[in-house]
PDB file of C-alpha atoms in Angstrom:
ATOM      1  CA  UNK A   5      83.121 146.202  93.712  1.00 74.00           C
ATOM      2  CA  UNK A   6      79.840 144.655  94.651  1.00 82.00           C
ATOM      3  CA  UNK A   7      79.961 147.611  96.645  1.00 85.00           C
ATOM      4  CA  UNK A   8      80.906 150.003  93.596  1.00 86.00           C
ATOM      5  CA  UNK A   9      78.416 149.135  92.112  1.00 89.00           C
ATOM      6  CA  UNK A  10      75.973 149.089  95.045  1.00 90.00           C
ATOM      7  CA  UNK A  11      77.023 152.584  95.132  1.00 88.00           C
ATOM      8  CA  UNK A  12      76.438 153.484  90.899  1.00 89.00           C
ATOM      9  CA  UNK A  13      73.320 151.871  91.326  1.00 91.00           C
ATOM     10  CA  UNK A  14      72.342 154.128  93.867  1.00 92.00           C
ATOM     11  CA  UNK A  15      73.512 157.287  92.315  1.00 89.00           C
ATOM     12  CA  UNK A  16      71.573 156.489  89.237  1.00 90.00           C
ATOM     13  CA  UNK A  17      68.716 155.845  91.023  1.00 92.00           C
ATOM     14  CA  UNK A  18      68.867 158.389  92.477  1.00 91.00           C
ATOM     15  CA  UNK A  19      69.502 160.880  89.757  1.00 90.00           C
ATOM     16  CA  UNK A  20      66.570 159.117  87.501  1.00 93.00           C
ATOM     17  CA  UNK A  21      64.355 160.087  91.584  1.00 91.00           C
ATOM     18  CA  UNK A  22      65.373 163.909  91.463  1.00 90.00           C
ATOM     19  CA  UNK A  23      64.520 164.235  87.238  1.00 91.00           C
ATOM     20  CA  UNK A  24      61.224 162.417  87.726  1.00 91.00           C
ATOM     21  CA  UNK A  25      60.474 163.757  91.180  1.00 90.00           C
ATOM     22  CA  UNK A  26      56.691 165.778  90.573  1.00 89.00           C
ATOM     23  CA  UNK A  27      55.446 162.043  88.704  1.00 90.00           C
ATOM     24  CA  UNK A  28      56.535 159.979  91.361  1.00 90.00           C
ATOM     25  CA  UNK A  29      55.266 162.671  94.326  1.00 88.00           C
ATOM     26  CA  UNK A  30      52.073 160.926  95.648  1.00 87.00           C
ATOM     27  CA  UNK A  31      51.056 163.996  97.831  1.00 85.00           C
ATOM     28  CA  UNK A  32      51.270 167.607  97.490  1.00 85.00           C
ATOM     29  CA  UNK A  33      54.549 168.576  99.811  1.00 86.00           C
ATOM     30  CA  UNK A  34      54.125 171.555 100.873  1.00 84.00           C
ATOM     31  CA  UNK A  35      49.385 169.929 101.408  1.00 83.00           C
ATOM     32  CA  UNK A  36      48.751 169.754 104.671  1.00 81.00           C
ATOM     33  CA  UNK A  37      47.014 166.913 106.865  1.00 77.00           C
ATOM     34  CA  UNK A  38      46.483 167.723 111.014  1.00 75.00           C
ATOM     35  CA  UNK A  39      45.468 164.632 111.115  1.00 75.00           C
ATOM     36  CA  UNK A  40      48.111 162.703 110.346  1.00 71.00           C
ATOM     37  CA  UNK A  41      50.881 165.173 112.283  1.00 75.00           C
ATOM     38  CA  UNK A  42      53.173 162.887 113.090  1.00 75.00           C
ATOM     39  CA  UNK A  43      52.023 159.330 112.277  1.00 76.00           C
ATOM     40  CA  UNK A  44      53.738 157.481 111.692  1.00 76.00           C
ATOM     41  CA  UNK A  45      53.468 154.711 108.151  1.00 81.00           C
ATOM     42  CA  UNK A  46      50.092 154.520 106.503  1.00 82.00           C
ATOM     43  CA  UNK A  47      48.870 153.166 103.781  1.00 81.00           C
ATOM     44  CA  UNK A  48      47.939 156.912 103.048  1.00 80.00           C
ATOM     45  CA  UNK A  49      50.883 158.376 104.346  1.00 81.00           C
ATOM     46  CA  UNK A  50      54.282 155.945 103.069  1.00 82.00           C
ATOM     47  CA  UNK A  51      56.349 157.000 104.990  1.00 86.00           C
ATOM     48  CA  UNK A  52      54.385 159.107 107.699  1.00 80.00           C
ATOM     49  CA  UNK A  53      53.676 162.911 107.982  1.00 82.00           C
ATOM     50  CA  UNK A  54      55.548 166.044 109.230  1.00 82.00           C
ATOM     51  CA  UNK A  55      54.739 167.914 112.537  1.00 79.00           C
ATOM     52  CA  UNK A  56      52.396 169.894 110.319  1.00 80.00           C
ATOM     53  CA  UNK A  57      51.168 166.407 108.368  1.00 81.00           C
ATOM     54  CA  UNK A  58      52.674 166.921 105.765  1.00 86.00           C
ATOM     55  CA  UNK A  59      54.288 164.059 103.525  1.00 87.00           C
ATOM     56  CA  UNK A  60      57.302 163.121 105.115  1.00 88.00           C
ATOM     57  CA  UNK A  61      57.725 160.768 101.166  1.00 89.00           C
ATOM     58  CA  UNK A  62      56.835 163.389  98.941  1.00 90.00           C
ATOM     59  CA  UNK A  63      59.140 165.764 100.657  1.00 91.00           C
ATOM     60  CA  UNK A  64      61.541 163.455 100.119  1.00 92.00           C
ATOM     61  CA  UNK A  65      61.279 162.698  96.788  1.00 92.00           C
ATOM     62  CA  UNK A  66      60.119 166.403  95.779  1.00 91.00           C
ATOM     63  CA  UNK A  67      63.960 168.011  98.343  1.00 89.00           C
ATOM     64  CA  UNK A  68      65.912 165.299  95.640  1.00 91.00           C
ATOM     65  CA  UNK A  69      66.212 167.376  93.261  1.00 89.00           C
ATOM     66  CA  UNK A  70      67.345 170.681  95.021  1.00 87.00           C
ATOM     67  CA  UNK A  71      69.750 167.348  97.290  1.00 88.00           C
ATOM     68  CA  UNK A  72      71.204 167.040  93.943  1.00 90.00           C
ATOM     69  CA  UNK A  73      70.980 170.751  91.650  1.00 90.00           C
ATOM     70  CA  UNK A  74      73.260 172.943  94.675  1.00 89.00           C
ATOM     71  CA  UNK A  75      76.273 170.357  94.792  1.00 91.00           C
ATOM     72  CA  UNK A  76      75.988 169.604  90.753  1.00 91.00           C
ATOM     73  CA  UNK A  77      76.010 173.569  90.787  1.00 93.00           C
ATOM     74  CA  UNK A  78      79.481 174.029  93.101  1.00 92.00           C
ATOM     75  CA  UNK A  79      81.178 170.836  91.380  1.00 92.00           C
ATOM     76  CA  UNK A  80      80.904 172.966  87.980  1.00 92.00           C
ATOM     77  CA  UNK A  81      81.532 175.250  89.225  1.00 93.00           C
ATOM     78  CA  UNK A  82      83.749 174.466  91.525  1.00 91.00           C
ATOM     79  CA  UNK A  83      85.843 171.920  89.200  1.00 92.00           C
ATOM     80  CA  UNK A  84      85.535 174.676  85.079  1.00 92.00           C
ATOM     81  CA  UNK A  85      87.057 177.679  87.664  1.00 91.00           C
ATOM     82  CA  UNK A  86      89.691 176.036  89.521  1.00 90.00           C
ATOM     83  CA  UNK A  87      90.488 173.671  86.580  1.00 90.00           C
ATOM     84  CA  UNK A  88      91.032 176.934  84.154  1.00 90.00           C
ATOM     85  CA  UNK A  89      93.169 178.580  87.779  1.00 90.00           C
ATOM     86  CA  UNK A  90      95.965 175.161  88.041  1.00 89.00           C
ATOM     87  CA  UNK A  91      95.738 174.659  84.414  1.00 88.00           C
ATOM     88  CA  UNK A  92      97.041 178.845  83.773  1.00 88.00           C
ATOM     89  CA  UNK A  93      98.827 178.397  86.415  1.00 87.00           C
ATOM     90  CA  UNK A  94     101.205 175.078  86.152  1.00 85.00           C
ATOM     91  CA  UNK A  95     101.581 175.721  82.746  1.00 83.00           C
ATOM     92  CA  UNK A  96     103.143 179.057  82.366  1.00 82.00           C
ATOM     93  CA  UNK A  97     104.343 179.115  86.118  1.00 78.00           C
ATOM     94  CA  UNK A  98     106.596 182.466  86.585  1.00 80.00           C
ATOM     95  CA  UNK A  99     104.981 185.325  88.409  1.00 83.00           C
ATOM     96  CA  UNK A 100     101.183 183.522  87.889  1.00 84.00           C
ATOM     97  CA  UNK A 101     101.722 181.030  89.681  1.00 81.00           C
ATOM     98  CA  UNK A 102     102.859 182.531  92.186  1.00 84.00           C
ATOM     99  CA  UNK A 103      99.858 185.107  92.082  1.00 87.00           C
ATOM    100  CA  UNK A 104      97.588 182.037  91.714  1.00 86.00           C
ATOM    101  CA  UNK A 105      98.996 179.622  93.612  1.00 83.00           C
ATOM    102  CA  UNK A 106      99.106 182.323  96.986  1.00 83.00           C
ATOM    103  CA  UNK A 107      95.343 182.937  95.495  1.00 84.00           C
ATOM    104  CA  UNK A 108      94.212 180.231  96.170  1.00 81.00           C
ATOM    105  CA  UNK A 109      95.982 178.807  99.626  1.00 79.00           C
ATOM    106  CA  UNK A 110      93.831 181.976 100.665  1.00 81.00           C
ATOM    107  CA  UNK A 111      90.191 181.287  99.307  1.00 80.00           C
ATOM    108  CA  UNK A 112      91.379 178.321 101.264  1.00 79.00           C
ATOM    109  CA  UNK A 113      91.960 179.857 105.169  1.00 79.00           C
ATOM    110  CA  UNK A 114      88.406 180.649 105.012  1.00 78.00           C
ATOM    111  CA  UNK A 115      86.268 178.313 106.220  1.00 78.00           C
ATOM    112  CA  UNK A 116      82.950 177.539 103.726  1.00 78.00           C
ATOM    113  CA  UNK A 117      80.986 177.152 106.411  1.00 79.00           C
ATOM    114  CA  UNK A 118      81.231 180.094 107.538  1.00 81.00           C
ATOM    115  CA  UNK A 119      81.636 182.214 104.438  1.00 80.00           C
ATOM    116  CA  UNK A 120      78.760 181.400 102.687  1.00 81.00           C
ATOM    117  CA  UNK A 121      76.884 182.031 106.247  1.00 82.00           C
ATOM    118  CA  UNK A 122      78.685 185.756 105.883  1.00 82.00           C
ATOM    119  CA  UNK A 123      77.182 186.082 101.882  1.00 81.00           C
ATOM    120  CA  UNK A 124      73.909 184.161 103.295  1.00 80.00           C
ATOM    121  CA  UNK A 125      73.626 187.064 106.116  1.00 79.00           C
ATOM    122  CA  UNK A 126      74.689 190.145 103.449  1.00 80.00           C
ATOM    123  CA  UNK A 127      72.711 188.901 100.256  1.00 79.00           C
ATOM    124  CA  UNK A 128      69.662 187.396 101.894  1.00 74.00           C
ATOM    125  CA  UNK A 129      68.843 182.907 102.526  1.00 75.00           C
ATOM    126  CA  UNK A 130      68.003 180.979  98.741  1.00 78.00           C
ATOM    127  CA  UNK A 131      70.104 178.342  96.798  1.00 81.00           C
ATOM    128  CA  UNK A 132      72.785 180.938  94.382  1.00 84.00           C
ATOM    129  CA  UNK A 133      74.211 181.778  97.193  1.00 84.00           C
ATOM    130  CA  UNK A 134      75.997 179.312  99.210  1.00 86.00           C
ATOM    131  CA  UNK A 135      76.404 177.900  96.274  1.00 89.00           C
ATOM    132  CA  UNK A 136      79.354 180.813  94.998  1.00 88.00           C
ATOM    133  CA  UNK A 137      79.793 180.444  98.109  1.00 86.00           C
ATOM    134  CA  UNK A 138      81.160 177.056  98.739  1.00 88.00           C
ATOM    135  CA  UNK A 139      81.584 177.144  95.049  1.00 89.00           C
ATOM    136  CA  UNK A 140      84.312 179.388  95.545  1.00 87.00           C
ATOM    137  CA  UNK A 141      85.535 177.613  99.071  1.00 86.00           C
ATOM    138  CA  UNK A 142      85.968 174.512  97.154  1.00 88.00           C
ATOM    139  CA  UNK A 143      88.410 176.176  93.426  1.00 89.00           C
ATOM    140  CA  UNK A 144      91.659 175.697  95.558  1.00 89.00           C
ATOM    141  CA  UNK A 145      90.570 172.664  96.388  1.00 88.00           C
ATOM    142  CA  UNK A 146      90.367 171.734  92.855  1.00 90.00           C
ATOM    143  CA  UNK A 147      93.465 174.249  91.209  1.00 89.00           C
ATOM    144  CA  UNK A 148      95.757 172.423  93.029  1.00 89.00           C
ATOM    145  CA  UNK A 149      95.163 169.464  91.154  1.00 89.00           C
ATOM    146  CA  UNK A 150      95.256 171.084  87.563  1.00 90.00           C
ATOM    147  CA  UNK A 151      98.372 172.606  88.894  1.00 89.00           C
ATOM    148  CA  UNK A 152     100.251 169.148  90.287  1.00 87.00           C
ATOM    149  CA  UNK A 153      98.657 167.285  87.032  1.00 87.00           C
ATOM    150  CA  UNK A 154      99.833 169.654  85.204  1.00 87.00           C
ATOM    151  CA  UNK A 155     102.970 170.203  86.285  1.00 85.00           C
ATOM    152  CA  UNK A 156     103.865 166.404  85.011  1.00 84.00           C
ATOM    153  CA  UNK A 157     101.945 166.845  82.523  1.00 81.00           C
ATOM    154  CA  UNK A 158     103.613 169.257  80.551  1.00 80.00           C
ATOM    155  CA  UNK A 159     106.550 167.430  80.711  1.00 79.00           C
ATOM    156  CA  UNK A 160     106.553 164.162  78.955  1.00 78.00           C
ATOM    157  CA  UNK A 161     107.454 164.679  75.416  1.00 77.00           C
ATOM    158  CA  UNK A 162     104.131 164.560  72.925  1.00 74.00           C
ATOM    159  CA  UNK A 163     103.843 168.180  73.740  1.00 73.00           C
ATOM    160  CA  UNK A 164     107.236 169.035  72.754  1.00 69.00           C
ATOM    161  CA  UNK A 165     106.326 167.199  69.398  1.00 77.00           C
ATOM    162  CA  UNK A 166     103.600 169.910  70.051  1.00 72.00           C
ATOM    163  CA  UNK A 167     105.519 172.792  70.167  1.00 73.00           C
ATOM    164  CA  UNK A 168     108.039 172.178  67.355  1.00 72.00           C
ATOM    165  CA  UNK A 169     105.137 171.348  65.075  1.00 75.00           C
ATOM    166  CA  UNK A 170     104.066 175.352  65.746  1.00 69.00           C
ATOM    167  CA  UNK A 171     100.989 174.620  67.836  1.00 72.00           C
ATOM    168  CA  UNK A 172     100.420 177.629  70.449  1.00 74.00           C
ATOM    169  CA  UNK A 173     100.368 177.240  74.208  1.00 69.00           C
ATOM    170  CA  UNK A 174      96.874 177.547  74.605  1.00 76.00           C
ATOM    171  CA  UNK A 175      95.739 174.959  71.709  1.00 77.00           C
ATOM    172  CA  UNK A 176      97.833 172.176  73.392  1.00 76.00           C
ATOM    173  CA  UNK A 177      96.429 172.376  76.696  1.00 78.00           C
ATOM    174  CA  UNK A 178      93.240 172.733  75.355  1.00 77.00           C
ATOM    175  CA  UNK A 179      93.252 169.837  72.745  1.00 79.00           C
ATOM    176  CA  UNK A 180      95.586 167.871  74.234  1.00 76.00           C
ATOM    177  CA  UNK A 181      96.732 168.494  78.115  1.00 82.00           C
ATOM    178  CA  UNK A 182      93.862 169.365  80.013  1.00 84.00           C
ATOM    179  CA  UNK A 183      91.577 165.979  78.010  1.00 83.00           C
ATOM    180  CA  UNK A 184      94.057 163.611  79.409  1.00 83.00           C
ATOM    181  CA  UNK A 185      93.731 165.056  83.098  1.00 85.00           C
ATOM    182  CA  UNK A 186      90.175 166.062  82.483  1.00 84.00           C
ATOM    183  CA  UNK A 187      89.273 162.135  84.761  1.00 82.00           C
ATOM    184  CA  UNK A 188      91.572 162.520  87.374  1.00 82.00           C
ATOM    185  CA  UNK A 189      89.773 165.992  87.967  1.00 87.00           C
ATOM    186  CA  UNK A 190      86.538 165.007  87.821  1.00 83.00           C
ATOM    187  CA  UNK A 191      87.068 161.617  89.621  1.00 79.00           C
ATOM    188  CA  UNK A 192      87.712 164.682  92.325  1.00 79.00           C
ATOM    189  CA  UNK A 193      84.850 166.663  91.995  1.00 83.00           C
ATOM    190  CA  UNK A 194      82.796 163.665  92.364  1.00 81.00           C
ATOM    191  CA  UNK A 195      84.299 163.047  95.452  1.00 80.00           C
ATOM    192  CA  UNK A 196      83.809 167.288  96.289  1.00 85.00           C
ATOM    193  CA  UNK A 197      80.317 166.676  95.014  1.00 87.00           C
ATOM    194  CA  UNK A 198      79.049 164.885  98.837  1.00 85.00           C
ATOM    195  CA  UNK A 199      80.371 167.415 100.918  1.00 87.00           C
ATOM    196  CA  UNK A 200      78.569 169.951  98.860  1.00 90.00           C
ATOM    197  CA  UNK A 201      75.876 168.835  99.422  1.00 91.00           C
ATOM    198  CA  UNK A 202      76.480 167.630 103.194  1.00 89.00           C
ATOM    199  CA  UNK A 203      77.558 171.837 103.181  1.00 88.00           C
ATOM    200  CA  UNK A 204      74.479 172.496 101.292  1.00 89.00           C
ATOM    201  CA  UNK A 205      72.012 170.771 103.195  1.00 88.00           C
ATOM    202  CA  UNK A 206      73.907 171.943 106.885  1.00 87.00           C
ATOM    203  CA  UNK A 207      73.122 175.376 105.652  1.00 87.00           C
ATOM    204  CA  UNK A 208      69.604 174.799 104.928  1.00 86.00           C
ATOM    205  CA  UNK A 209      69.254 173.110 108.537  1.00 86.00           C
ATOM    206  CA  UNK A 210      70.139 176.714 110.863  1.00 83.00           C
ATOM    207  CA  UNK A 211      67.721 177.899 108.190  1.00 81.00           C
ATOM    208  CA  UNK A 212      69.995 179.814 105.643  1.00 81.00           C
ATOM    209  CA  UNK A 213      69.066 177.901 102.526  1.00 77.00           C
ATOM    210  CA  UNK A 214      66.581 177.572 100.346  1.00 77.00           C
ATOM    211  CA  UNK A 215      63.206 179.361 101.157  1.00 76.00           C
ATOM    212  CA  UNK A 216      61.196 178.015 104.527  1.00 72.00           C
ATOM    213  CA  UNK A 217      58.014 176.118 102.514  1.00 76.00           C
ATOM    214  CA  UNK A 218      60.797 174.728  99.602  1.00 81.00           C
ATOM    215  CA  UNK A 219      60.809 170.277 100.423  1.00 85.00           C
ATOM    216  CA  UNK A 220      64.859 170.164 101.799  1.00 87.00           C
ATOM    217  CA  UNK A 221      66.210 167.884 103.166  1.00 89.00           C
ATOM    218  CA  UNK A 222      68.647 169.844 105.539  1.00 87.00           C
ATOM    219  CA  UNK A 223      64.939 171.726 106.349  1.00 86.00           C
ATOM    220  CA  UNK A 224      63.651 168.886 106.800  1.00 87.00           C
ATOM    221  CA  UNK A 225      65.883 168.192 109.631  1.00 88.00           C
ATOM    222  CA  UNK A 226      65.117 170.988 111.337  1.00 85.00           C
ATOM    223  CA  UNK A 227      61.126 170.034 110.793  1.00 83.00           C
ATOM    224  CA  UNK A 228      61.765 167.033 112.702  1.00 83.00           C
ATOM    225  CA  UNK A 229      63.519 168.264 115.595  1.00 81.00           C
ATOM    226  CA  UNK A 230      60.053 169.140 117.667  1.00 76.00           C
ATOM    227  CA  UNK A 231      58.957 165.657 116.730  1.00 76.00           C
ATOM    228  CA  UNK A 232      61.475 164.155 117.545  1.00 78.00           C
ATOM    229  CA  UNK A 233      60.982 165.300 121.247  1.00 76.00           C
ATOM    230  CA  UNK A 234      57.815 163.640 121.275  1.00 74.00           C
ATOM    231  CA  UNK A 235      59.198 160.601 120.598  1.00 72.00           C
ATOM    232  CA  UNK A 236      58.256 160.723 116.501  1.00 75.00           C
ATOM    233  CA  UNK A 237      62.570 160.205 115.630  1.00 81.00           C
ATOM    234  CA  UNK A 238      61.334 159.102 111.080  1.00 83.00           C
ATOM    235  CA  UNK A 239      60.659 162.960 110.227  1.00 83.00           C
ATOM    236  CA  UNK A 240      63.857 163.766 111.038  1.00 85.00           C
ATOM    237  CA  UNK A 241      65.627 161.188 110.764  1.00 89.00           C
ATOM    238  CA  UNK A 242      64.421 159.759 107.134  1.00 89.00           C
ATOM    239  CA  UNK A 243      66.291 163.236 105.354  1.00 91.00           C
ATOM    240  CA  UNK A 244      69.559 162.381 107.609  1.00 91.00           C
ATOM    241  CA  UNK A 245      69.372 158.515 106.023  1.00 92.00           C
ATOM    242  CA  UNK A 246      68.893 159.922 102.728  1.00 92.00           C
ATOM    243  CA  UNK A 247      71.893 162.161 102.749  1.00 92.00           C
ATOM    244  CA  UNK A 248      74.318 159.947 104.708  1.00 91.00           C
ATOM    245  CA  UNK A 249      73.559 156.979 101.683  1.00 92.00           C
ATOM    246  CA  UNK A 250      74.049 158.961  98.821  1.00 92.00           C
ATOM    247  CA  UNK A 251      76.897 161.332 100.285  1.00 90.00           C
ATOM    248  CA  UNK A 252      78.281 157.772 100.874  1.00 90.00           C
ATOM    249  CA  UNK A 253      77.789 157.138  97.364  1.00 89.00           C
ATOM    250  CA  UNK A 254      79.236 159.309  95.498  1.00 86.00           C
ATOM    251  CA  UNK A 255      81.979 159.595  97.694  1.00 84.00           C
ATOM    252  CA  UNK A 256      82.500 155.474  97.068  1.00 87.00           C
ATOM    253  CA  UNK A 257      82.333 155.793  93.477  1.00 84.00           C
ATOM    254  CA  UNK A 258      84.246 158.955  92.873  1.00 79.00           C
ATOM    255  CA  UNK A 259      87.417 157.206  94.640  1.00 77.00           C
ATOM    256  CA  UNK A 260      86.651 153.922  92.475  1.00 79.00           C
ATOM    257  CA  UNK A 261      87.310 156.093  89.738  1.00 77.00           C
ATOM    258  CA  UNK A 262      89.966 157.966  91.194  1.00 71.00           C
ATOM    259  CA  UNK A 263      91.486 154.697  92.048  1.00 71.00           C
ATOM    260  CA  UNK A 264      91.639 153.044  88.814  1.00 72.00           C
ATOM    261  CA  UNK A 265      92.884 155.920  86.812  1.00 67.00           C
ATOM    262  CA  UNK A 266      96.235 155.576  89.119  1.00 62.00           C
ATOM    263  CA  UNK A 267      96.460 152.490  88.350  1.00 65.00           C
ATOM    264  CA  UNK A 268      96.420 153.173  84.890  1.00 63.00           C
ATOM    265  CA  UNK A 269      98.420 155.946  85.484  1.00 53.00           C
ATOM    266  CA  UNK A 270     100.836 154.056  87.071  1.00 50.00           C
TER     267      UNK A 270
END
């Protein structure tokens, strides 16, 4: 319980920091101070500076916005589209279930990063292309969960009562079935957030994410590699720690929510 609360507070604080990042950043994230290149923590640069003399703290704070924005977009799209596909497949069954289920399995056959790298190679780097690719990659996980929940839920007597009253299948799903399965789906999506953050950071590390001058945690790790060879670890280690802590926090929170929902359902 203590770990869950700590992670929940950390995740909430991170969201607030991302929202207020331009106000909190002490320096221009792209401002160059060659005299402070690969310097350690000081009164001017609290977390030191990278090889180009850019303030690490400022880039970390501004980078938190893209670090959260991309995964949130992936989770929102994959959750909404995946839930719609899963509910439709589970509710209607028959040939529609077969087509949608086989389509989801086909998407599962392609690694998320490979699809993202292919789309970036075709359409160029940026945030939109990796988000679309990863959203499609995560969609089957949500749809399979939503389908299983729908198949189980539609057997419950309360849904039969709505059918007898003349409610359409669409109305029953939207008003009653979806709200009942939503907590479990959202809990899973919270866990997916951490994985999406890792994938997007990996793409930025490979130079396939945002443009070079845009502060981003994955790109900061790449920029700090040369400094590590000279014995300066902070420019690369700090964004690594930020990624790890963020992923752990969201995974713990999502896992705790999923466990609570499972206990209530039991």
